[in-house]
């Protein structure tokens, strides 16, 4: 093990989000002292506010899970927000962490950092070898900047900062708003409401042919803790399930789990985005980690969560 969390003060930045919340849950068994701060107390886009809070709190380790996130339409509609907010959040937290001597920091990115037509499965060294997918290039550029910040502070100051690139995530606490969400929560909600209303059809955006790799957020949190403890190097690490499905196959799975028996129709005015982004899992498997939640089981428990908590 390269880094022990036991007894350490650990800041989970973005604890109200799906990923940050899962990391907080996962840290409960690590003996760490988890610290968090609400958006009303500290605006993570404000350098002085972030610096002040980090100086006061003095975390030993940081999980940088705070970000402005959203699905394909939100990314395409609000490019300035996705670029500016995510650049500021990453730069402020990484710089403040360096100033107070944070021992270890883990930055969370996204599989959309890779070129639109990267060779599949996508290896870590595909980064910056081609053009990005236009619907999410703004978010991707901010996330690439975050990886480069972590690498730059490692190179210049010897800081132990690492980066993790999760695939498309889903699970409890996801955003189920149909305009801003990712595909998985959108389809679960659409199928659920269509069933309740007795609709004849459910609408899927785009052609249904793009392929996506899905990982349950609790598996992602487990991988992040594993890497925080066991990985210390320059290159980012992919975190995925190793399998992908078409959007149409996913829709059929969702309809089965929800019990919606109607038709599937396509809204071709909506974008498909990247045709495929299956990440290579070789590196993280070599580091001794693999996922444990199967897509069907994760989907069913996420649907249960939606029924229990509402949207
Ligand atoms: O999950 P999603 O919004 O994001 O969409 P991306 C994935 C695929 O599902 C696209 C299709 O081909 C969508 O057209 N899709 C079908 C739907 N029906 C729906 C629906 O009702 N809602 C949504 N949202 N999609 C995002 C990036 O890309 O993924 C982010 O924009 C980030 O930057 C994130 O990387 C993980 O996988 O296309």
Tab-separated table of C-alpha atoms and ligand atoms in Angstrom:
chain	number	residue	atom	x	y	z
A	1	UNK	CA	0.000	0.000	0.000
A	2	UNK	CA	1.335	3.463	-0.856
A	3	UNK	CA	-1.017	5.548	1.281
A	4	UNK	CA	-3.036	4.729	4.425
A	5	UNK	CA	-6.333	6.562	4.999
A	6	UNK	CA	-6.849	5.321	8.548
A	7	UNK	CA	-6.996	8.226	11.004
A	8	UNK	CA	-6.452	10.793	8.210
A	9	UNK	CA	-8.570	13.888	7.706
A	10	UNK	CA	-10.041	13.403	4.226
A	11	UNK	CA	-11.929	16.067	2.268
A	12	UNK	CA	-14.502	14.780	-0.184
A	13	UNK	CA	-15.126	17.774	-2.439
A	14	UNK	CA	-18.524	17.367	-4.098
A	15	UNK	CA	-20.089	15.196	-1.383
A	16	UNK	CA	-23.640	16.170	-2.420
A	17	UNK	CA	-23.104	14.733	-5.901
A	18	UNK	CA	-23.640	11.096	-6.863
A	19	UNK	CA	-19.930	10.234	-6.934
A	20	UNK	CA	-18.884	12.270	-3.889
A	21	UNK	CA	-21.777	10.791	-1.901
A	22	UNK	CA	-20.683	7.267	-2.839
A	23	UNK	CA	-17.076	8.034	-1.816
A	24	UNK	CA	-18.286	9.303	1.583
A	25	UNK	CA	-20.270	6.049	2.051
A	26	UNK	CA	-17.264	3.966	1.012
A	27	UNK	CA	-14.885	5.803	3.357
A	28	UNK	CA	-16.986	4.777	6.377
A	29	UNK	CA	-15.030	1.512	6.559
A	30	UNK	CA	-11.586	3.125	6.181
A	31	UNK	CA	-11.239	4.772	9.606
A	32	UNK	CA	-10.783	8.181	7.965
A	33	UNK	CA	-12.139	11.456	9.364
A	34	UNK	CA	-14.269	12.683	6.473
A	35	UNK	CA	-14.748	16.434	6.101
A	36	UNK	CA	-17.140	18.145	3.698
A	37	UNK	CA	-18.322	21.682	3.012
A	38	UNK	CA	-21.601	22.874	1.552
A	39	UNK	CA	-21.976	25.057	-1.523
A	40	UNK	CA	-23.512	27.854	0.572
A	41	UNK	CA	-20.406	27.967	2.800
A	42	UNK	CA	-17.739	27.786	0.092
A	43	UNK	CA	-18.134	28.530	-3.621
A	44	UNK	CA	-15.580	26.176	-5.171
A	45	UNK	CA	-15.248	28.566	-8.136
A	46	UNK	CA	-13.872	31.241	-5.794
A	47	UNK	CA	-10.088	30.877	-5.296
A	48	UNK	CA	-9.950	32.858	-2.015
A	49	UNK	CA	-12.894	30.990	-0.482
A	50	UNK	CA	-11.390	27.604	-1.367
A	51	UNK	CA	-7.947	28.608	-0.110
A	52	UNK	CA	-9.424	29.919	3.180
A	53	UNK	CA	-11.401	26.766	3.802
A	54	UNK	CA	-8.511	24.424	3.009
A	55	UNK	CA	-6.156	26.433	5.256
A	56	UNK	CA	-8.675	26.241	8.089
A	57	UNK	CA	-9.484	22.550	7.616
A	58	UNK	CA	-6.022	21.192	6.721
A	59	UNK	CA	-7.067	17.935	5.070
A	60	UNK	CA	-4.377	15.283	4.629
A	61	UNK	CA	-6.082	13.828	1.548
A	62	UNK	CA	-8.580	15.129	-0.996
A	63	UNK	CA	-11.029	13.351	-3.308
A	64	UNK	CA	-11.804	15.961	-5.982
A	65	UNK	CA	-15.279	14.776	-7.008
A	66	UNK	CA	-16.830	18.249	-7.282
A	67	UNK	CA	-17.874	19.178	-10.820
A	68	UNK	CA	-20.643	20.597	-12.939
A	69	UNK	CA	-21.930	17.481	-14.687
A	70	UNK	CA	-24.763	16.587	-17.018
A	71	UNK	CA	-25.870	14.521	-19.949
A	72	UNK	CA	-25.360	15.105	-23.642
A	73	UNK	CA	-27.956	17.885	-23.999
A	74	UNK	CA	-26.811	19.854	-20.924
A	75	UNK	CA	-23.184	19.626	-22.085
A	76	UNK	CA	-24.135	20.829	-25.558
A	77	UNK	CA	-26.401	23.646	-24.293
A	78	UNK	CA	-24.186	25.221	-21.607
A	79	UNK	CA	-20.597	25.088	-22.936
A	80	UNK	CA	-19.406	28.137	-20.978
A	81	UNK	CA	-20.647	26.736	-17.652
A	82	UNK	CA	-19.177	23.302	-18.285
A	83	UNK	CA	-15.786	24.738	-19.247
A	84	UNK	CA	-15.476	27.627	-16.786
A	85	UNK	CA	-16.967	25.984	-13.683
A	86	UNK	CA	-14.944	22.812	-14.059
A	87	UNK	CA	-11.690	24.624	-14.816
A	88	UNK	CA	-12.112	26.848	-11.766
A	89	UNK	CA	-13.100	24.025	-9.412
A	90	UNK	CA	-10.116	21.882	-10.425
A	91	UNK	CA	-7.582	24.729	-10.399
A	92	UNK	CA	-8.759	26.163	-7.067
A	93	UNK	CA	-8.786	22.867	-5.202
A	94	UNK	CA	-5.477	21.630	-6.610
A	95	UNK	CA	-3.664	24.918	-5.955
A	96	UNK	CA	-5.098	25.279	-2.419
A	97	UNK	CA	-4.196	21.663	-1.655
A	98	UNK	CA	-0.635	22.291	-2.750
A	99	UNK	CA	-0.410	25.466	-0.625
A	100	UNK	CA	-1.361	23.646	2.581
A	101	UNK	CA	0.684	20.528	1.843
A	102	UNK	CA	-2.111	18.011	1.194
A	103	UNK	CA	-0.369	14.616	1.143
A	104	UNK	CA	-2.482	12.975	-1.527
A	105	UNK	CA	-5.155	14.133	-3.966
A	106	UNK	CA	-7.333	12.155	-6.366
A	107	UNK	CA	-8.877	14.041	-9.307
A	108	UNK	CA	-11.931	12.588	-11.026
A	109	UNK	CA	-12.311	13.081	-14.778
A	110	UNK	CA	-14.436	11.349	-17.376
A	111	UNK	CA	-14.146	9.006	-20.360
A	112	UNK	CA	-15.142	11.896	-22.660
A	113	UNK	CA	-11.525	13.173	-22.425
A	114	UNK	CA	-10.581	10.725	-25.187
A	115	UNK	CA	-10.741	11.401	-28.939
A	116	UNK	CA	-14.139	10.819	-30.533
A	117	UNK	CA	-12.759	8.073	-32.769
A	118	UNK	CA	-10.187	6.580	-30.385
A	119	UNK	CA	-9.255	2.941	-30.958
A	120	UNK	CA	-11.441	0.670	-28.775
A	121	UNK	CA	-11.070	-0.337	-26.011
A	122	UNK	CA	-9.564	3.055	-25.204
A	123	UNK	CA	-6.184	2.923	-23.515
A	124	UNK	CA	-4.945	5.661	-21.213
A	125	UNK	CA	-2.256	6.658	-23.728
A	126	UNK	CA	-4.934	7.645	-26.304
A	127	UNK	CA	-5.300	10.988	-24.535
A	128	UNK	CA	-4.691	13.961	-26.872
A	129	UNK	CA	-4.216	11.804	-29.972
A	130	UNK	CA	-7.269	13.153	-31.843
A	131	UNK	CA	-10.242	15.529	-31.903
A	132	UNK	CA	-12.898	15.451	-29.203
A	133	UNK	CA	-16.642	14.779	-29.504
A	134	UNK	CA	-18.202	18.239	-30.118
A	135	UNK	CA	-21.209	17.804	-27.766
A	136	UNK	CA	-18.949	17.564	-24.730
A	137	UNK	CA	-15.598	19.039	-25.734
A	138	UNK	CA	-16.012	21.889	-23.213
A	139	UNK	CA	-16.352	19.522	-20.274
A	140	UNK	CA	-13.621	17.305	-21.715
A	141	UNK	CA	-11.151	20.195	-22.052
A	142	UNK	CA	-11.731	21.164	-18.399
A	143	UNK	CA	-11.185	17.557	-17.320
A	144	UNK	CA	-8.029	17.262	-19.439
A	145	UNK	CA	-6.801	20.472	-17.763
A	146	UNK	CA	-7.443	18.819	-14.379
A	147	UNK	CA	-5.327	15.795	-15.355
A	148	UNK	CA	-2.578	18.120	-16.554
A	149	UNK	CA	-2.715	20.154	-13.334
A	150	UNK	CA	-2.272	17.002	-11.256
A	151	UNK	CA	0.643	15.953	-13.480
A	152	UNK	CA	2.215	19.425	-13.425
A	153	UNK	CA	2.144	19.663	-9.625
A	154	UNK	CA	3.625	16.156	-9.435
A	155	UNK	CA	6.372	17.111	-11.901
A	156	UNK	CA	7.207	20.544	-10.465
A	157	UNK	CA	6.618	19.976	-6.748
A	158	UNK	CA	6.646	16.203	-6.307
A	159	UNK	CA	2.983	16.345	-5.192
A	160	UNK	CA	1.287	12.945	-4.892
A	161	UNK	CA	-1.710	13.809	-7.067
A	162	UNK	CA	-3.394	11.153	-9.211
A	163	UNK	CA	-6.263	11.152	-11.725
A	164	UNK	CA	-9.030	8.644	-12.333
A	165	UNK	CA	-11.226	8.506	-15.462
A	166	UNK	CA	-14.551	6.812	-14.779
A	167	UNK	CA	-16.837	5.647	-17.548
A	168	UNK	CA	-20.571	6.601	-17.636
A	169	UNK	CA	-21.761	6.227	-14.040
A	170	UNK	CA	-25.212	5.577	-12.587
A	171	UNK	CA	-26.743	4.689	-9.242
A	172	UNK	CA	-28.494	6.105	-6.169
A	173	UNK	CA	-28.524	9.888	-5.939
A	174	UNK	CA	-28.375	10.351	-9.720
A	175	UNK	CA	-30.009	13.322	-11.463
A	176	UNK	CA	-33.360	12.225	-12.914
A	177	UNK	CA	-34.221	15.562	-14.577
A	178	UNK	CA	-35.003	14.715	-18.190
A	179	UNK	CA	-33.291	17.763	-19.722
A	180	UNK	CA	-30.015	17.631	-17.810
A	181	UNK	CA	-29.563	13.965	-16.864
A	182	UNK	CA	-27.496	11.196	-18.382
A	183	UNK	CA	-29.149	8.446	-20.352
A	184	UNK	CA	-29.557	5.806	-17.620
A	185	UNK	CA	-31.605	7.866	-15.118
A	186	UNK	CA	-33.555	9.437	-18.022
A	187	UNK	CA	-34.590	6.045	-19.386
A	188	UNK	CA	-35.517	4.667	-15.953
A	189	UNK	CA	-37.733	7.673	-15.282
A	190	UNK	CA	-39.282	7.676	-18.759
A	191	UNK	CA	-40.109	3.966	-18.631
A	192	UNK	CA	-41.467	4.263	-15.068
A	193	UNK	CA	-43.730	7.208	-15.902
A	194	UNK	CA	-44.827	5.627	-19.198
A	195	UNK	CA	-45.839	2.485	-17.274
A	196	UNK	CA	-47.779	4.509	-14.669
A	197	UNK	CA	-49.591	6.519	-17.359
A	198	UNK	CA	-50.275	3.461	-19.491
A	199	UNK	CA	-48.465	5.039	-22.479
A	200	UNK	CA	-48.043	3.062	-25.673
A	201	UNK	CA	-44.405	4.098	-26.230
A	202	UNK	CA	-41.272	5.432	-24.589
A	203	UNK	CA	-39.002	7.879	-26.458
A	204	UNK	CA	-35.261	7.409	-26.783
A	205	UNK	CA	-33.013	10.218	-28.004
A	206	UNK	CA	-31.007	9.593	-31.169
A	207	UNK	CA	-30.670	6.388	-33.165
A	208	UNK	CA	-30.062	4.025	-30.238
A	209	UNK	CA	-26.906	2.722	-31.969
A	210	UNK	CA	-24.211	4.475	-29.848
A	211	UNK	CA	-22.518	2.141	-27.414
A	212	UNK	CA	-21.870	3.103	-23.796
A	213	UNK	CA	-20.065	1.433	-20.900
A	214	UNK	CA	-21.834	1.758	-17.537
A	215	UNK	CA	-20.435	1.440	-14.023
A	216	UNK	CA	-22.356	1.573	-10.757
A	217	UNK	CA	-21.253	4.540	-8.657
A	218	UNK	CA	-20.485	2.322	-5.639
A	219	UNK	CA	-18.006	0.382	-7.781
A	220	UNK	CA	-16.489	3.693	-8.880
A	221	UNK	CA	-16.130	4.846	-5.256
A	222	UNK	CA	-14.495	1.533	-4.351
A	223	UNK	CA	-12.022	1.955	-7.230
A	224	UNK	CA	-11.224	5.519	-6.131
A	225	UNK	CA	-10.426	4.417	-2.575
A	226	UNK	CA	-8.356	1.513	-3.919
A	227	UNK	CA	-6.346	3.852	-6.139
A	228	UNK	CA	-5.946	6.477	-3.420
A	229	UNK	CA	-4.344	3.772	-1.272
A	230	UNK	CA	-2.427	1.837	-3.909
A	231	UNK	CA	-1.549	4.047	-6.874
A	232	UNK	CA	0.943	6.865	-7.112
A	233	UNK	CA	2.004	7.779	-10.631
A	234	UNK	CA	1.850	10.346	-13.412
A	235	UNK	CA	-0.637	8.729	-15.788
A	236	UNK	CA	-4.398	8.756	-15.142
A	237	UNK	CA	-6.230	5.423	-14.675
A	238	UNK	CA	-9.419	4.294	-16.468
A	239	UNK	CA	-12.205	2.966	-14.244
A	240	UNK	CA	-14.874	1.016	-16.096
A	241	UNK	CA	-16.790	-2.237	-16.199
A	242	UNK	CA	-15.044	-3.544	-19.317
A	243	UNK	CA	-18.332	-4.111	-21.222
A	244	UNK	CA	-20.604	-1.880	-23.242
A	245	UNK	CA	-24.137	-2.034	-24.655
A	246	UNK	CA	-26.007	-0.080	-27.325
A	247	UNK	CA	-28.468	2.553	-26.129
A	248	UNK	CA	-31.260	0.431	-27.623
A	249	UNK	CA	-30.095	-2.642	-25.665
A	250	UNK	CA	-29.958	-0.508	-22.524
A	251	UNK	CA	-33.493	0.768	-23.202
A	252	UNK	CA	-34.750	-2.802	-23.539
A	253	UNK	CA	-33.054	-3.751	-20.243
A	254	UNK	CA	-34.580	-0.730	-18.503
A	255	UNK	CA	-38.056	-1.523	-19.861
A	256	UNK	CA	-37.718	-5.130	-18.621
A	257	UNK	CA	-36.644	-4.048	-15.122
A	258	UNK	CA	-39.363	-1.392	-14.893
A	259	UNK	CA	-42.010	-3.651	-16.417
A	260	UNK	CA	-42.914	-1.336	-19.311
A	261	UNK	CA	-44.181	-3.400	-22.235
A	262	UNK	CA	-44.840	-0.724	-24.865
A	263	UNK	CA	-42.897	0.332	-27.938
A	264	UNK	CA	-39.556	2.128	-28.136
A	265	UNK	CA	-39.559	5.163	-30.467
A	266	UNK	CA	-36.675	7.447	-31.454
A	267	UNK	CA	-36.365	11.239	-31.305
A	268	UNK	CA	-33.898	11.838	-34.122
A	269	UNK	CA	-33.696	15.581	-33.425
A	270	UNK	CA	-31.475	14.726	-30.435
A	271	UNK	CA	-27.739	13.998	-30.851
A	272	UNK	CA	-26.103	10.569	-30.653
A	273	UNK	CA	-22.741	11.906	-29.451
A	274	UNK	CA	-19.697	9.650	-29.455
A	275	UNK	CA	-20.384	6.373	-31.320
A	276	UNK	CA	-18.483	4.301	-28.753
A	277	UNK	CA	-16.290	4.880	-25.691
A	278	UNK	CA	-15.391	1.546	-24.158
A	279	UNK	CA	-12.317	2.001	-22.013
A	280	UNK	CA	-9.516	-0.481	-21.607
A	281	UNK	CA	-9.579	-1.977	-18.122
A	282	UNK	CA	-6.092	-3.501	-18.379
A	283	UNK	CA	-4.374	-0.931	-16.216
A	284	UNK	CA	-6.798	-0.999	-13.277
A	285	UNK	CA	-7.044	-4.815	-13.403
A	286	UNK	CA	-3.243	-4.841	-13.171
A	287	UNK	CA	-3.546	-2.667	-10.084
A	288	UNK	CA	-5.715	-5.312	-8.408
A	289	UNK	CA	-9.251	-3.934	-8.774
A	290	UNK	CA	-12.389	-5.116	-10.570
A	291	UNK	CA	-16.059	-4.121	-10.376
A	292	UNK	CA	-18.576	-6.244	-8.488
A	293	UNK	CA	-22.034	-4.897	-9.441
A	294	UNK	CA	-23.594	-6.343	-12.614
A	295	UNK	CA	-25.465	-3.928	-14.880
A	296	UNK	CA	-28.848	-5.672	-14.448
A	297	UNK	CA	-28.531	-5.704	-10.635
A	298	UNK	CA	-27.336	-2.108	-10.474
A	299	UNK	CA	-30.151	-1.022	-12.737
A	300	UNK	CA	-32.750	-2.799	-10.580
A	301	UNK	CA	-31.419	-1.275	-7.345
A	302	UNK	CA	-31.293	2.192	-8.946
A	303	UNK	CA	-34.944	1.776	-9.981
A	304	UNK	CA	-35.781	0.771	-6.388
A	305	UNK	CA	-33.965	3.906	-5.198
A	306	UNK	CA	-36.011	6.082	-7.554
A	307	UNK	CA	-39.277	4.549	-6.333
A	308	UNK	CA	-38.254	5.105	-2.705
A	309	UNK	CA	-36.928	8.658	-3.097
A	310	UNK	CA	-38.737	10.139	-6.102
A	311	UNK	CA	-37.060	12.344	-8.698
B	1	LIG	O1	-25.663	9.720	-21.045
B	1	LIG	P1	-25.627	10.729	-22.132
B	1	LIG	O2	-26.445	11.951	-21.932
B	1	LIG	O3	-24.156	11.190	-22.378
B	1	LIG	O4	-26.146	10.050	-23.495
B	1	LIG	P2	-22.865	10.835	-23.255
B	1	LIG	C1	-25.671	8.820	-23.934
B	1	LIG	C2	-26.416	8.367	-25.173
B	1	LIG	O5	-27.771	8.063	-24.827
B	1	LIG	C3	-26.495	9.402	-26.308
B	1	LIG	C4	-28.654	8.670	-25.743
B	1	LIG	O6	-26.355	8.727	-27.553
B	1	LIG	C5	-27.926	9.934	-26.161
B	1	LIG	O7	-28.465	10.461	-27.375
B	1	LIG	N1	-29.960	8.888	-25.104
B	1	LIG	C6	-31.098	8.246	-25.463
B	1	LIG	C7	-30.247	9.731	-24.112
B	1	LIG	N2	-32.134	8.702	-24.737
B	1	LIG	C8	-31.635	9.628	-23.889
B	1	LIG	C9	-32.234	10.429	-22.874
B	1	LIG	O8	-33.443	10.417	-22.639
B	1	LIG	N3	-31.393	11.240	-22.171
B	1	LIG	C10	-30.044	11.295	-22.424
B	1	LIG	N4	-29.282	12.113	-21.677
B	1	LIG	N5	-29.468	10.552	-23.405
B	1	LIG	C11	-21.953	12.557	-21.582
B	1	LIG	C12	-21.085	13.763	-21.751
B	1	LIG	O9	-21.936	12.006	-22.839
B	1	LIG	O10	-21.444	11.578	-20.711
B	1	LIG	C13	-20.405	14.184	-20.518
B	1	LIG	O11	-21.851	14.775	-22.359
B	1	LIG	C14	-19.860	13.037	-19.704
B	1	LIG	O12	-19.396	15.082	-20.834
B	1	LIG	C15	-20.873	11.958	-19.528
B	1	LIG	O13	-18.694	12.522	-20.287
B	1	LIG	C16	-20.346	10.737	-18.804
B	1	LIG	O14	-22.290	9.512	-22.855
B	1	LIG	O15	-23.114	10.982	-24.708
